[in-house]
Each structure stands twice: as structure tokens, then as C-alpha cells.
Amino acid sequence: MTPSARALAADVRARRRSAADLAREALDRAHAARHLNAFLDLFPDAAIDQAKRLDARLAAGEPVGPLAGVPVAIKDNLCLAEPYGGRTTAGSRILADYRSPYTASAVQRLLDAGAIVLGKANLDEFSMGSSGENSAFGPTLNPHDPARVPGGSSSGAAAAVAAGIVPLALGSDTGGSIRQPAAFCGIVGLKPTYGRVSRYGLVAYASSLDQVGPLARTVEDAALALAVIAGPDPHDATSARAPIPDPLASLDTPVAGATIGIPRQARSTANHPAVAAGLERAASALADAGARVIDIDLPHADRGIAAYYIVALAEASSNLARFDGVRYGRRADLEAGQGLDDLYARSRAEGFGPEVQRRIMLGTYVLSAGYYDAYYNTAMKARRLIKQDFDAAFAHGGTGGAGRAGGCDAILMPTAPGPAFRLGEKTTDPLAMYLEDAYTVTINLAGLPAISVPTGWADVDGSRLPVAAQLVGRPFDEPRLLRLARTLERGVGF
Ligand code: GLN
């Protein structure tokens, strides 16, 4: 087990360890775990070079940041320019040769804090998927059982952390892509409030849902990473100006007196028994720390999947229109007599994988004249109702309206209904794959922060697989959310 990011940075700052050694060791681990296909690119030269510069700055007594020398992995839908080469594929053939001329703001903040980027992590193409199997560059394997998926779409980021290659990775979460792979891999995954972290330099999937966040092995490291990457950014007009109290400062404040709501829907009989047991263990851990655990109702939660897969795909069809082989993306070779329409059609047919094509078509359909009201507008109404359910649960004053319990400081539910499934198990059934996201997508539709924390193990066909629960917080209330998550983490003792 490699030490935490926080411990490594402390060692580097105190010059007990050199950043260059840490980078070399992480690269060795990455090579030893090549079979996982967690990385699309490794940067041995740039990483060691950057680490040596950091060591030199330390030797010269210059100040370094809170992530000094920490090797990190970056999901390959986040732009990273020189000295790391710029290649940013989003897991797609259409961007296989794309080189970004600039670095995503969240990544830049990690670099400014002293992190050393070890490599770009594999992902489902354009972040569309729940298993990692939609990558154009082959699936990532789950470190706990290589016959199983690591979850997705931040598949490589989760596998790299779970395999102990790096203590910290950056991913993105549109409908669960940080939390679900974190759950499948037995690590912590934080989706911040929409707007908390800049999306500048993130390859867009669904812009009203996308959010960048950390995957780590501990809640403390997730808090540390959030403190580094959060905050307003002039390059992203949706980045919030709300104040960002340091989540680390209050991480160990007692949570006694907090109210935790468990939605009726979270105790679905469709949950794997280990997931159900993990949820109860998490609830007990919080109750033992003095929290009040109550039952609540999120009456529109069952509309989440339908609403999400309309809103997300509508936005995706619009966002992905830029990949036309001219402005962006690999250009198809034309034959004599073919024109501009052929260029678009062939570039997209050759460049996009089947799931991305399916989603562009569905998204275009739900936005088309005659269907817009029936699908897109209806989904937006469902989105509003889902948001109001959460608002009611969080509302102070005892009752959340309609006779429902309110006053929750956080909501507890499973991250995924079961542990990691087998490679290929759901690839032929898109709907079964989409249903994996039942617990995660409503939170993106409502723009709320949520964190997945391991709660135990499932024994499945001779494999020992992690299961997890997530805590959902009020908007911009990450410090409290992380405090509760830390309490859960300690109480469960994963
Ligand atoms: N699995 C969901 C989807 O495929 C969520 C993906 C994500 O959060 N990027 O859309």
C-alpha cells in the first residue's frame, strides 16, 4: 500500500524523499501493472524532469505547494499541454492525434501545487459509459479481479489509484463517472458541486452536468485535492464565486447532531446484498458518531435515468458536433467525386465508436422539431422535480413539504446497485448498462456534491469485490460532506 498523497507531499517537503524517486517508483509500478491498461500515455521523461526541478526548488529553499512531488494520473479528457506532449484523446479514435495547445485549469492547479503528472488515464470514449469498455484503446481491467470492469467512465483513473500506482487522480463526473468507478475499485471519489471546479479544458460531454473531481484512497486526500482545484476561473463562466472554506481545516470536527437522510429508494431490493449491508454499516458508523439517521423520500428519483439519458445525450449531440474532421478530429480520406457532406459523414463514421454514435443519434432525435417537447422538455421538467426533491430533503424547519422529512445535512445511498460486473457482461444491452447509474445521475441533474466511500466487500464467484455508499450534500457544502465522509470511512474501517 503506497502512502497517501498528503503523507508523500509532507515527506517531499521535509526532504525525506525526493520527488524524482517518487516519480521513478510510480513509473515502475505503472509498468508492472501494464496489463490493467489504466494509462493511455505515460510521461517518464517529463515526469522525472518536473520532479527534479521540484527537488531543486526545495534544495534552494523555495516554497512548494501542498501536493509537492505527488505522482498523479489525469483522465484523458482533460487537456494537458507541454511539457507533457499535449495528446488528449478523450478515449476516442477521432481525437487519437489531437494535441492540446493548453492545459485544463484543474490540471494546472494540480501542477502549480507541485503534483507530478505520471500519465493520462484511460476512459470510456467521450466519458460515455459505466464500465471503461467503450474506450477506443481497449478496456481497463479492475485491479481486484482482472476479469471484471473497473467502472466508468473514469476507468483508468480509478484503476491507477486502486492498484497503488498513484495516490491521486483527476476524473470527471457527468452522471457518476468519478463515483461509480471509485466504488468498483474500492477507493474514494468526489464529485464536487456543479461550478465548484472549472471545466475549462475538459472535453465536454454534457455541459450542464459535467464536473471535474478527485479520485483518491482516502477522504483526506480527496479533500486536499479539492482544496487545490476548487475556485472561480475566468475561463469558465459557470465556475462559481461562492467562497471556498478549506475542507481540510474542519475535516475532524465532530459530526454529532448532523442529520442524515436515507431515501426509501436507496433500500431497493435490486441492490446486491453486500451493497445493502454496506449501506447499513455506513448508517451505523454515522449514528455511532452521534448523527441522527432518518428515513426520507425522493419521490421522483425513479425518473432519474430517463431524464438523464435525454438531457445528457441532447447536450452531447450538440457538443460533439464540433468533431467534423475539419475543425476538430481525424479527417477521413475521400474518394474522387465525394464532397463536404461525405467528409463529415465518413470522418464521424470512422472516428466515433458505436456507443458515441448511438448517443449522438438519440440526442439529435430528442432535440428535433416535433420531438423536442415530448422528450427534451419533459426531461427538463423531471430534472426540476428531482432537484426539488433534494431541496425539500435539505430544507431546514423540520419538514420538507408534502409531509416529507427535511432538515438533512447529507443524504446517504448506495453508489451503485452492485459490485463490479464482468467484462462483456452488459456490453450487448445498453439499457442494462444505463441502469447501473440509477443512484448517481440524479445528483448531477440536481448539481449537488457527492462522495463515494467504500463500505465493505462482496464475495462473488470466488472474487472479493469492494462495495460503496455515497453521501450527497447541499450545494457548496463540501466541507461538511467531507467531514461526514471521513466519519463514515473511519467507522466502517474498510
Ligand atoms: N455512465 C454515465 C453515462 O454514460 C455517466 C458517465 C459520466 O459521468 N461521464 O453517461
Short mmCIF file of C-alpha atoms and ligand atoms in Angstrom, two decimals:
data_model
loop_
_atom_site.label_atom_id
_atom_site.label_comp_id
_atom_site.label_asym_id
_atom_site.label_seq_id
_atom_site.Cartn_x
_atom_site.Cartn_y
_atom_site.Cartn_z
CA MET A 1 0.00 0.00 0.00
CA THR A 2 1.57 3.29 -1.09
CA PRO A 3 1.26 6.17 1.39
CA SER A 4 -1.36 8.88 0.99
CA ALA A 5 -0.82 11.96 -1.15
CA ARG A 6 -0.71 14.07 1.97
CA ALA A 7 1.98 11.89 3.57
CA LEU A 8 4.06 11.79 0.38
CA ALA A 9 3.91 15.58 -0.02
CA ALA A 10 4.97 16.00 3.62
CA ASP A 11 7.94 13.68 3.04
CA VAL A 12 8.97 15.57 -0.08
CA ARG A 13 8.64 18.97 1.58
CA ALA A 14 10.70 17.78 4.55
CA ARG A 15 13.19 16.33 2.02
CA ARG A 16 12.90 12.85 3.49
CA ARG A 17 12.03 11.60 -0.01
CA SER A 18 12.94 13.10 -3.36
CA ALA A 19 10.20 13.82 -5.86
CA ALA A 20 12.36 12.23 -8.55
CA ASP A 21 12.48 8.94 -6.63
CA LEU A 22 8.73 9.01 -6.10
CA ALA A 23 8.20 9.56 -9.82
CA ARG A 24 10.55 6.69 -10.73
CA GLU A 25 8.87 4.32 -8.30
CA ALA A 26 5.41 5.25 -9.59
CA LEU A 27 6.58 4.67 -13.16
CA ASP A 28 7.89 1.23 -12.16
CA ARG A 29 4.52 0.39 -10.63
CA ALA A 30 2.75 1.62 -13.76
CA HIS A 31 4.92 -0.66 -15.91
CA ALA A 32 4.37 -3.61 -13.60
CA ALA A 33 0.60 -3.06 -13.88
CA ARG A 34 0.57 -2.55 -17.66
CA HIS A 35 -1.92 -5.39 -18.13
CA LEU A 36 -4.61 -3.20 -16.48
CA ASN A 37 -4.50 -0.76 -19.44
CA ALA A 38 -5.09 2.07 -17.00
CA PHE A 39 -2.87 4.52 -18.87
CA LEU A 40 -3.12 5.70 -22.46
CA ASP A 41 0.13 7.63 -22.11
CA LEU A 42 2.96 7.66 -19.59
CA PHE A 43 5.40 10.55 -19.36
CA PRO A 44 8.63 9.05 -17.95
CA ASP A 45 10.90 11.85 -19.17
CA ALA A 46 8.65 14.81 -18.44
CA ALA A 47 7.60 13.41 -15.05
CA ILE A 48 11.14 12.80 -13.84
CA ASP A 49 12.28 16.12 -15.27
CA GLN A 50 9.49 18.01 -13.47
CA ALA A 51 10.21 16.10 -10.27
CA LYS A 52 13.92 17.01 -10.44
CA ARG A 53 13.01 20.67 -10.90
CA LEU A 54 10.83 20.46 -7.82
CA ASP A 55 13.65 18.84 -5.84
CA ALA A 56 15.97 21.63 -6.97
CA ARG A 57 13.50 24.26 -5.84
CA LEU A 58 13.24 22.59 -2.46
CA ALA A 59 17.02 22.42 -2.19
CA ALA A 60 17.13 26.15 -2.92
CA GLY A 61 14.66 26.78 -0.13
CA GLU A 62 11.90 27.93 -2.49
CA PRO A 63 8.28 27.40 -1.46
CA VAL A 64 6.42 24.43 -2.97
CA GLY A 65 2.73 23.56 -2.94
CA PRO A 66 0.64 21.12 -0.88
CA LEU A 67 0.98 18.34 -3.47
CA ALA A 68 4.74 18.64 -3.84
CA GLY A 69 6.10 15.57 -5.61
CA VAL A 70 2.83 13.61 -5.56
CA PRO A 71 2.51 11.47 -8.70
CA VAL A 72 -0.96 11.81 -10.23
CA ALA A 73 -2.94 10.41 -13.15
CA ILE A 74 -5.16 12.61 -15.30
CA LYS A 75 -8.24 11.29 -17.11
CA ASP A 76 -7.55 11.75 -20.78
CA ASN A 77 -10.47 14.11 -21.36
CA LEU A 78 -8.58 16.84 -19.50
CA CYS A 79 -6.21 18.86 -21.65
CA LEU A 80 -2.54 18.82 -20.76
CA ALA A 81 -0.10 20.76 -22.94
CA GLU A 82 3.70 20.92 -22.89
CA PRO A 83 5.93 19.61 -21.40
CA TYR A 84 3.63 16.61 -21.41
CA GLY A 85 3.11 16.48 -25.17
CA GLY A 86 -0.47 17.69 -25.37
CA ARG A 87 -2.06 14.44 -26.54
CA THR A 88 -5.69 14.42 -25.34
CA THR A 89 -7.79 11.65 -26.87
CA ALA A 90 -10.95 11.52 -24.73
CA GLY A 91 -10.71 7.79 -25.39
CA SER A 92 -11.76 8.34 -28.99
CA ARG A 93 -10.21 7.42 -32.31
CA ILE A 94 -11.41 10.76 -33.67
CA LEU A 95 -9.02 12.57 -31.31
CA ALA A 96 -6.22 9.97 -31.45
CA ASP A 97 -3.78 12.52 -32.87
CA TYR A 98 -5.15 15.66 -31.24
CA ARG A 99 -2.65 17.73 -29.32
CA SER A 100 -3.98 20.34 -26.94
CA PRO A 101 -2.20 23.70 -27.05
CA TYR A 102 -3.32 24.50 -23.48
CA THR A 103 -3.81 22.84 -20.09
CA ALA A 104 -7.14 22.42 -18.27
CA SER A 105 -7.49 24.79 -15.31
CA ALA A 106 -7.99 21.99 -12.77
CA VAL A 107 -4.88 20.21 -14.03
CA GLN A 108 -2.90 23.45 -14.00
CA ARG A 109 -3.83 23.94 -10.35
CA LEU A 110 -2.57 20.45 -9.52
CA LEU A 111 0.69 21.22 -11.33
CA ASP A 112 1.00 24.55 -9.55
CA ALA A 113 0.55 22.70 -6.25
CA GLY A 114 3.57 20.56 -7.10
CA ALA A 115 1.90 17.40 -8.41
CA ILE A 116 3.83 15.36 -10.98
CA VAL A 117 1.70 14.05 -13.82
CA LEU A 118 2.67 10.44 -14.42
CA GLY A 119 0.32 9.85 -17.35
CA LYS A 120 -3.07 10.20 -18.99
CA ALA A 121 -5.65 7.68 -17.84
CA ASN A 122 -7.95 5.54 -19.98
CA LEU A 123 -11.69 6.27 -20.12
CA ASP A 124 -14.87 5.44 -21.93
CA GLU A 125 -14.97 7.33 -25.24
CA PHE A 126 -16.01 10.93 -24.52
CA SER A 127 -16.84 9.74 -20.98
CA MET A 128 -19.85 7.84 -22.27
CA GLY A 129 -20.05 4.62 -20.33
CA SER A 130 -20.18 2.93 -16.97
CA SER A 131 -17.56 0.23 -17.43
CA GLY A 132 -14.50 1.54 -19.25
CA GLU A 133 -15.28 -0.83 -22.13
CA ASN A 134 -16.18 1.99 -24.54
CA SER A 135 -12.60 3.23 -24.87
CA ALA A 136 -11.27 3.13 -28.42
CA PHE A 137 -7.99 1.99 -26.90
CA GLY A 138 -9.23 -1.14 -25.16
CA PRO A 139 -10.88 -1.71 -21.80
CA THR A 140 -9.24 -1.10 -18.43
CA LEU A 141 -9.26 -4.06 -16.03
CA ASN A 142 -10.32 -3.97 -12.38
CA PRO A 143 -7.26 -4.41 -10.11
CA HIS A 144 -9.38 -6.52 -7.71
CA ASP A 145 -10.29 -9.00 -10.46
CA PRO A 146 -8.93 -8.58 -13.99
CA ALA A 147 -11.97 -10.39 -15.43
CA ARG A 148 -14.13 -7.51 -14.23
CA VAL A 149 -14.62 -3.88 -15.23
CA PRO A 150 -13.27 -1.04 -13.08
CA GLY A 151 -16.40 1.01 -13.74
CA GLY A 152 -16.51 4.11 -15.84
CA SER A 153 -16.08 6.40 -17.36
CA SER A 154 -13.03 7.37 -15.24
CA SER A 155 -11.86 3.76 -15.57
CA GLY A 156 -8.10 4.25 -15.79
CA ALA A 157 -8.02 6.91 -13.09
CA ALA A 158 -9.80 4.60 -10.64
CA ALA A 159 -7.71 1.56 -11.55
CA ALA A 160 -4.45 3.53 -11.26
CA VAL A 161 -5.33 4.66 -7.73
CA ALA A 162 -6.71 1.29 -6.64
CA ALA A 163 -3.63 -0.53 -7.96
CA GLY A 164 -1.45 1.77 -5.86
CA ILE A 165 0.31 3.29 -8.89
CA VAL A 166 -0.62 6.84 -7.84
CA PRO A 167 -2.37 8.06 -4.68
CA LEU A 168 -4.44 10.62 -6.56
CA ALA A 169 -6.11 11.08 -9.93
CA LEU A 170 -8.39 13.60 -11.59
CA GLY A 171 -11.55 12.43 -13.28
CA SER A 172 -14.82 13.90 -14.44
CA ASP A 173 -18.38 13.05 -13.43
CA THR A 174 -21.38 13.74 -15.66
CA GLY A 175 -23.65 11.03 -14.30
CA GLY A 176 -21.44 9.05 -11.95
CA SER A 177 -18.11 8.71 -13.75
CA ILE A 178 -15.99 9.50 -10.69
CA ARG A 179 -18.13 7.84 -8.01
CA GLN A 180 -19.06 4.58 -9.72
CA PRO A 181 -15.52 3.56 -10.74
CA ALA A 182 -14.35 4.61 -7.27
CA ALA A 183 -16.99 2.25 -5.85
CA PHE A 184 -15.99 -0.63 -8.15
CA CYS A 185 -12.32 -0.17 -7.30
CA GLY A 186 -12.61 0.32 -3.52
CA ILE A 187 -11.42 3.94 -3.40
CA VAL A 188 -12.87 7.38 -2.66
CA GLY A 189 -14.37 9.51 -5.45
CA LEU A 190 -15.64 13.06 -5.06
CA LYS A 191 -17.96 14.86 -7.46
CA PRO A 192 -17.95 18.49 -6.37
CA THR A 193 -20.94 20.84 -6.66
CA TYR A 194 -21.59 21.92 -10.24
CA GLY A 195 -19.44 25.03 -10.71
CA ARG A 196 -17.08 24.34 -7.82
CA VAL A 197 -14.25 23.29 -10.15
CA SER A 198 -13.54 24.89 -13.51
CA ARG A 199 -14.45 22.87 -16.58
CA TYR A 200 -12.03 24.82 -18.77
CA GLY A 201 -10.00 22.29 -20.74
CA LEU A 202 -12.36 19.41 -20.02
CA VAL A 203 -13.58 17.79 -23.24
CA ALA A 204 -17.31 18.48 -22.94
CA TYR A 205 -19.84 15.66 -22.75
CA ALA A 206 -22.96 17.30 -21.23
CA SER A 207 -22.06 20.81 -20.15
CA SER A 208 -24.84 21.32 -17.59
CA LEU A 209 -23.80 18.13 -15.77
CA ASP A 210 -20.02 17.78 -16.21
CA GLN A 211 -17.83 18.34 -13.19
CA VAL A 212 -14.12 17.64 -12.53
CA GLY A 213 -13.11 15.95 -9.27
CA PRO A 214 -10.56 13.77 -7.49
CA LEU A 215 -10.22 10.02 -7.01
CA ALA A 216 -8.07 9.07 -4.03
CA ARG A 217 -7.61 6.36 -1.46
CA THR A 218 -8.71 8.44 1.50
CA VAL A 219 -11.29 11.14 2.18
CA GLU A 220 -8.46 13.32 3.43
CA ASP A 221 -6.64 13.14 0.09
CA ALA A 222 -9.88 13.93 -1.75
CA ALA A 223 -10.30 16.99 0.49
CA LEU A 224 -6.72 18.03 -0.14
CA ALA A 225 -7.18 17.73 -3.90
CA LEU A 226 -10.46 19.64 -3.80
CA ALA A 227 -8.82 22.48 -1.89
CA VAL A 228 -6.25 22.70 -4.68
CA ILE A 229 -8.55 22.53 -7.73
CA ALA A 230 -11.65 24.40 -6.49
CA GLY A 231 -12.45 28.01 -7.14
CA PRO A 232 -13.51 30.53 -9.74
CA ASP A 233 -11.82 30.63 -13.13
CA PRO A 234 -12.15 33.47 -15.64
CA HIS A 235 -12.03 30.84 -18.41
CA ASP A 236 -15.25 29.12 -17.21
CA ALA A 237 -18.28 31.37 -16.79
CA THR A 238 -20.09 28.62 -14.86
CA SER A 239 -17.36 28.36 -12.25
CA ALA A 240 -18.85 29.63 -9.02
CA ARG A 241 -17.61 32.55 -7.00
CA ALA A 242 -19.05 31.09 -3.78
CA PRO A 243 -16.41 31.19 -1.02
CA ILE A 244 -14.34 28.02 -0.60
CA PRO A 245 -13.61 27.28 3.03
CA ASP A 246 -10.64 24.93 3.34
CA PRO A 247 -12.19 21.45 3.68
CA LEU A 248 -9.07 20.16 5.42
CA ALA A 249 -9.34 22.66 8.26
CA SER A 250 -12.63 21.20 9.51
CA LEU A 251 -12.17 17.57 8.48
CA ASP A 252 -12.02 16.29 12.05
CA THR A 253 -14.73 18.47 13.56
CA PRO A 254 -17.22 16.13 15.27
CA VAL A 255 -20.41 15.42 13.31
CA ALA A 256 -22.64 14.79 16.34
CA GLY A 257 -26.05 16.32 15.78
CA ALA A 258 -25.90 16.12 11.98
CA THR A 259 -28.99 14.72 10.25
CA ILE A 260 -28.50 12.05 7.60
CA GLY A 261 -31.41 11.05 5.38
CA ILE A 262 -31.65 7.63 3.77
CA PRO A 263 -34.08 7.69 0.86
CA ARG A 264 -36.66 4.95 0.75
CA GLN A 265 -35.47 4.33 -2.81
CA ALA A 266 -31.93 3.56 -1.58
CA ARG A 267 -33.10 0.35 0.05
CA SER A 268 -34.22 -1.18 -3.25
CA THR A 269 -34.43 -4.95 -3.24
CA ALA A 270 -32.47 -4.80 -6.51
CA ASN A 271 -29.33 -3.94 -4.54
CA HIS A 272 -26.75 -6.66 -4.14
CA PRO A 273 -26.88 -7.92 -0.51
CA ALA A 274 -23.33 -6.68 0.12
CA VAL A 275 -24.32 -3.20 -1.09
CA ALA A 276 -27.35 -3.27 1.21
CA ALA A 277 -25.24 -4.43 4.15
CA GLY A 278 -22.65 -1.74 3.37
CA LEU A 279 -25.35 0.93 3.41
CA GLU A 280 -26.48 -0.14 6.87
CA ARG A 281 -22.85 -0.27 8.07
CA ALA A 282 -22.38 3.28 6.81
CA ALA A 283 -25.56 4.41 8.57
CA SER A 284 -24.42 2.80 11.84
CA ALA A 285 -20.99 4.41 11.55
CA LEU A 286 -22.61 7.84 11.28
CA ALA A 287 -25.12 7.10 14.04
CA ASP A 288 -22.32 5.90 16.33
CA ALA A 289 -20.65 9.28 15.81
CA GLY A 290 -23.79 10.99 17.04
CA ALA A 291 -25.57 11.72 13.77
CA ARG A 292 -29.34 11.36 13.56
CA VAL A 293 -30.23 8.97 10.74
CA ILE A 294 -33.75 9.37 9.36
CA ASP A 295 -35.81 7.93 6.52
CA ILE A 296 -36.68 10.28 3.70
CA ASP A 297 -38.40 10.07 0.34
CA LEU A 298 -37.13 11.29 -3.03
CA PRO A 299 -40.37 10.63 -4.90
CA HIS A 300 -39.07 11.48 -8.38
CA ALA A 301 -35.78 9.57 -8.14
CA ASP A 302 -37.13 6.82 -10.38
CA ARG A 303 -37.29 9.34 -13.25
CA GLY A 304 -33.55 9.93 -12.97
CA ILE A 305 -32.28 7.51 -15.60
CA ALA A 306 -34.84 8.54 -18.22
CA ALA A 307 -34.30 12.26 -17.63
CA TYR A 308 -30.53 11.93 -17.54
CA TYR A 309 -30.25 9.90 -20.73
CA ILE A 310 -32.28 12.54 -22.57
CA VAL A 311 -30.63 15.67 -21.17
CA ALA A 312 -27.08 14.28 -21.34
CA LEU A 313 -27.48 12.94 -24.87
CA ALA A 314 -29.14 16.13 -26.13
CA GLU A 315 -26.20 18.15 -24.83
CA ALA A 316 -23.72 15.59 -26.15
CA SER A 317 -25.16 15.74 -29.66
CA SER A 318 -24.60 19.47 -29.62
CA ASN A 319 -21.14 19.33 -28.02
CA LEU A 320 -19.86 16.62 -30.34
CA ALA A 321 -20.95 18.47 -33.49
CA ARG A 322 -17.56 20.19 -33.46
CA PHE A 323 -15.81 16.91 -34.29
CA ASP A 324 -16.33 17.09 -38.03
CA GLY A 325 -12.90 16.23 -39.39
CA VAL A 326 -12.32 19.88 -40.27
CA ARG A 327 -12.23 21.97 -37.13
CA TYR A 328 -11.51 19.06 -34.82
CA GLY A 329 -10.77 15.44 -35.30
CA ARG A 330 -9.29 12.91 -37.62
CA ARG A 331 -10.22 13.58 -41.24
CA ALA A 332 -11.33 10.71 -43.48
CA ASP A 333 -9.71 10.22 -46.88
CA LEU A 334 -12.18 10.94 -49.63
CA GLU A 335 -12.52 9.23 -52.96
CA ALA A 336 -12.93 11.07 -56.24
CA GLY A 337 -16.34 12.69 -56.55
CA GLN A 338 -17.01 12.87 -52.82
CA GLY A 339 -17.82 16.23 -51.25
CA LEU A 340 -18.09 18.04 -47.93
CA ASP A 341 -21.04 16.01 -46.63
CA ASP A 342 -19.11 12.83 -47.33
CA LEU A 343 -16.16 14.28 -45.44
CA TYR A 344 -18.29 14.92 -42.35
CA ALA A 345 -20.13 11.61 -42.55
CA ARG A 346 -17.07 9.48 -43.17
CA SER A 347 -14.89 11.26 -40.61
CA ARG A 348 -17.55 10.72 -37.97
CA ALA A 349 -18.35 7.15 -39.01
CA GLU A 350 -14.67 6.22 -38.84
CA GLY A 351 -13.83 8.32 -35.78
CA PHE A 352 -16.68 7.68 -33.35
CA GLY A 353 -17.31 4.31 -31.71
CA PRO A 354 -20.74 2.65 -31.70
CA GLU A 355 -21.91 3.95 -28.30
CA VAL A 356 -20.98 7.53 -29.16
CA GLN A 357 -22.78 7.24 -32.48
CA ARG A 358 -25.86 5.85 -30.74
CA ARG A 359 -25.86 8.76 -28.30
CA ILE A 360 -25.39 11.43 -30.96
CA MET A 361 -28.33 9.99 -32.88
CA LEU A 362 -30.56 9.73 -29.80
CA GLY A 363 -29.56 13.22 -28.67
CA THR A 364 -30.27 14.71 -32.09
CA TYR A 365 -33.61 12.93 -32.17
CA VAL A 366 -34.83 14.25 -28.81
CA LEU A 367 -33.94 17.79 -29.89
CA SER A 368 -35.56 17.58 -33.31
CA ALA A 369 -38.66 19.57 -34.19
CA GLY A 370 -41.76 17.61 -33.25
CA TYR A 371 -39.99 15.58 -30.52
CA TYR A 372 -38.43 18.39 -28.52
CA ASP A 373 -41.48 18.89 -26.31
CA ALA A 374 -42.18 15.21 -25.90
CA TYR A 375 -38.65 14.31 -24.84
CA TYR A 376 -36.31 17.18 -24.03
CA ASN A 377 -38.84 19.46 -22.35
CA THR A 378 -40.35 16.59 -20.41
CA ALA A 379 -36.91 15.54 -19.23
CA MET A 380 -36.18 19.10 -18.12
CA LYS A 381 -39.40 19.10 -16.08
CA ALA A 382 -38.38 15.82 -14.46
CA ARG A 383 -34.98 17.34 -13.75
CA ARG A 384 -36.68 20.21 -11.91
CA LEU A 385 -38.79 17.80 -9.84
CA ILE A 386 -35.73 15.75 -8.95
CA LYS A 387 -33.94 18.92 -7.84
CA GLN A 388 -36.97 19.94 -5.75
CA ASP A 389 -36.94 16.54 -4.00
CA PHE A 390 -33.37 17.20 -2.89
CA ASP A 391 -34.17 20.80 -1.91
CA ALA A 392 -37.02 19.52 0.26
CA ALA A 393 -34.81 16.94 1.93
CA PHE A 394 -32.20 19.59 2.73
CA ALA A 395 -34.70 22.29 3.75
CA HIS A 396 -34.48 23.42 7.35
CA GLY A 397 -37.51 23.62 9.57
CA GLY A 398 -38.44 20.00 10.17
CA THR A 399 -40.50 19.15 7.16
CA GLY A 400 -39.57 19.32 3.53
CA GLY A 401 -43.12 19.91 2.38
CA ALA A 402 -45.72 17.41 1.21
CA GLY A 403 -45.32 15.76 4.60
CA ARG A 404 -41.79 14.68 3.83
CA ALA A 405 -38.88 14.81 6.24
CA GLY A 406 -36.45 17.68 5.66
CA GLY A 407 -33.55 19.17 7.53
CA CYS A 408 -30.96 16.73 6.23
CA ASP A 409 -27.30 17.74 6.28
CA ALA A 410 -26.50 14.92 3.88
CA ILE A 411 -28.21 12.03 2.13
CA LEU A 412 -26.84 8.51 2.20
CA MET A 413 -27.41 5.96 -0.55
CA PRO A 414 -25.53 3.29 -2.47
CA THR A 415 -23.18 4.45 -5.23
CA ALA A 416 -24.01 1.52 -7.49
CA PRO A 417 -26.56 -1.29 -7.06
CA GLY A 418 -23.89 -3.99 -7.17
CA PRO A 419 -20.14 -4.65 -7.22
CA ALA A 420 -18.04 -4.64 -10.41
CA PHE A 421 -19.52 -6.79 -13.16
CA ARG A 422 -17.68 -8.96 -15.65
CA LEU A 423 -16.11 -7.57 -18.80
CA GLY A 424 -18.62 -8.06 -21.61
CA GLU A 425 -21.48 -8.78 -19.23
CA LYS A 426 -23.51 -5.70 -20.20
CA THR A 427 -21.98 -4.56 -23.50
CA THR A 428 -24.74 -6.01 -25.64
CA ASP A 429 -27.51 -4.44 -23.55
CA PRO A 430 -27.20 -0.63 -23.39
CA LEU A 431 -30.24 -0.29 -21.13
CA ALA A 432 -28.75 -2.65 -18.52
CA MET A 433 -25.59 -0.55 -18.66
CA TYR A 434 -27.56 2.70 -18.23
CA LEU A 435 -29.44 1.27 -15.22
CA GLU A 436 -26.09 0.92 -13.43
CA ASP A 437 -26.27 4.70 -12.99
CA ALA A 438 -29.61 4.79 -11.14
CA TYR A 439 -28.10 6.16 -7.93
CA THR A 440 -25.62 8.59 -9.42
CA VAL A 441 -27.34 10.53 -12.22
CA THR A 442 -29.97 12.33 -10.10
CA ILE A 443 -27.17 14.06 -8.22
CA ASN A 444 -25.71 15.52 -11.41
CA LEU A 445 -29.18 16.56 -12.58
CA ALA A 446 -29.52 18.47 -9.29
CA GLY A 447 -25.93 19.83 -9.43
CA LEU A 448 -25.10 18.57 -5.92
CA PRO A 449 -21.78 17.43 -4.42
CA ALA A 450 -21.42 13.74 -3.59
CA ILE A 451 -18.66 11.43 -2.43
CA SER A 452 -18.39 7.67 -2.74
CA VAL A 453 -16.68 5.83 0.12
CA PRO A 454 -16.05 2.06 0.34
CA THR A 455 -18.29 0.27 2.84
CA GLY A 456 -17.19 -3.35 2.61
CA TRP A 457 -16.70 -6.36 0.40
CA ALA A 458 -18.85 -8.65 -1.69
CA ASP A 459 -17.85 -12.26 -2.26
CA VAL A 460 -18.86 -13.04 -5.81
CA ASP A 461 -17.86 -16.24 -7.60
CA GLY A 462 -14.58 -16.53 -5.75
CA SER A 463 -13.70 -12.84 -6.06
CA ARG A 464 -13.59 -10.32 -3.27
CA LEU A 465 -15.00 -7.08 -4.63
CA PRO A 466 -15.45 -3.72 -2.93
CA VAL A 467 -18.86 -2.08 -2.49
CA ALA A 468 -19.60 1.53 -1.59
CA ALA A 469 -22.08 4.13 -0.45
CA GLN A 470 -22.24 7.81 -1.33
CA LEU A 471 -23.05 10.84 0.73
CA VAL A 472 -24.79 13.73 -1.05
CA GLY A 473 -24.50 17.24 0.31
CA ARG A 474 -26.05 20.66 -0.02
CA PRO A 475 -24.66 22.82 -2.84
CA PHE A 476 -21.18 24.17 -1.99
CA ASP A 477 -21.24 22.39 1.37
CA GLU A 478 -18.24 20.17 0.59
CA PRO A 479 -16.51 20.76 3.95
CA ARG A 480 -19.44 19.23 5.84
CA LEU A 481 -19.80 16.47 3.25
CA LEU A 482 -16.14 15.54 3.58
CA ARG A 483 -16.36 15.60 7.38
CA LEU A 484 -19.25 13.16 7.29
CA ALA A 485 -17.45 11.03 4.71
CA ARG A 486 -14.38 10.92 6.92
CA THR A 487 -16.55 9.79 9.84
CA LEU A 488 -18.11 7.10 7.66
CA GLU A 489 -14.68 5.99 6.42
CA ARG A 490 -13.34 5.68 9.97
CA GLY A 491 -16.43 3.96 11.33
CA VAL A 492 -16.60 1.40 8.57
CA GLY A 493 -12.87 0.68 8.76
CA PHE A 494 -12.60 -0.53 5.17
N1 GLN B 1 -22.43 6.29 -17.14
C1 GLN B 1 -22.97 7.59 -17.41
C2 GLN B 1 -23.01 7.84 -18.90
O1 GLN B 1 -22.59 7.00 -19.61
C3 GLN B 1 -22.16 8.64 -16.72
C4 GLN B 1 -20.90 8.95 -17.40
C5 GLN B 1 -20.19 10.11 -16.84
O2 GLN B 1 -20.43 10.52 -15.69
N2 GLN B 1 -19.36 10.71 -17.65
O3 GLN B 1 -23.46 8.82 -19.36
#
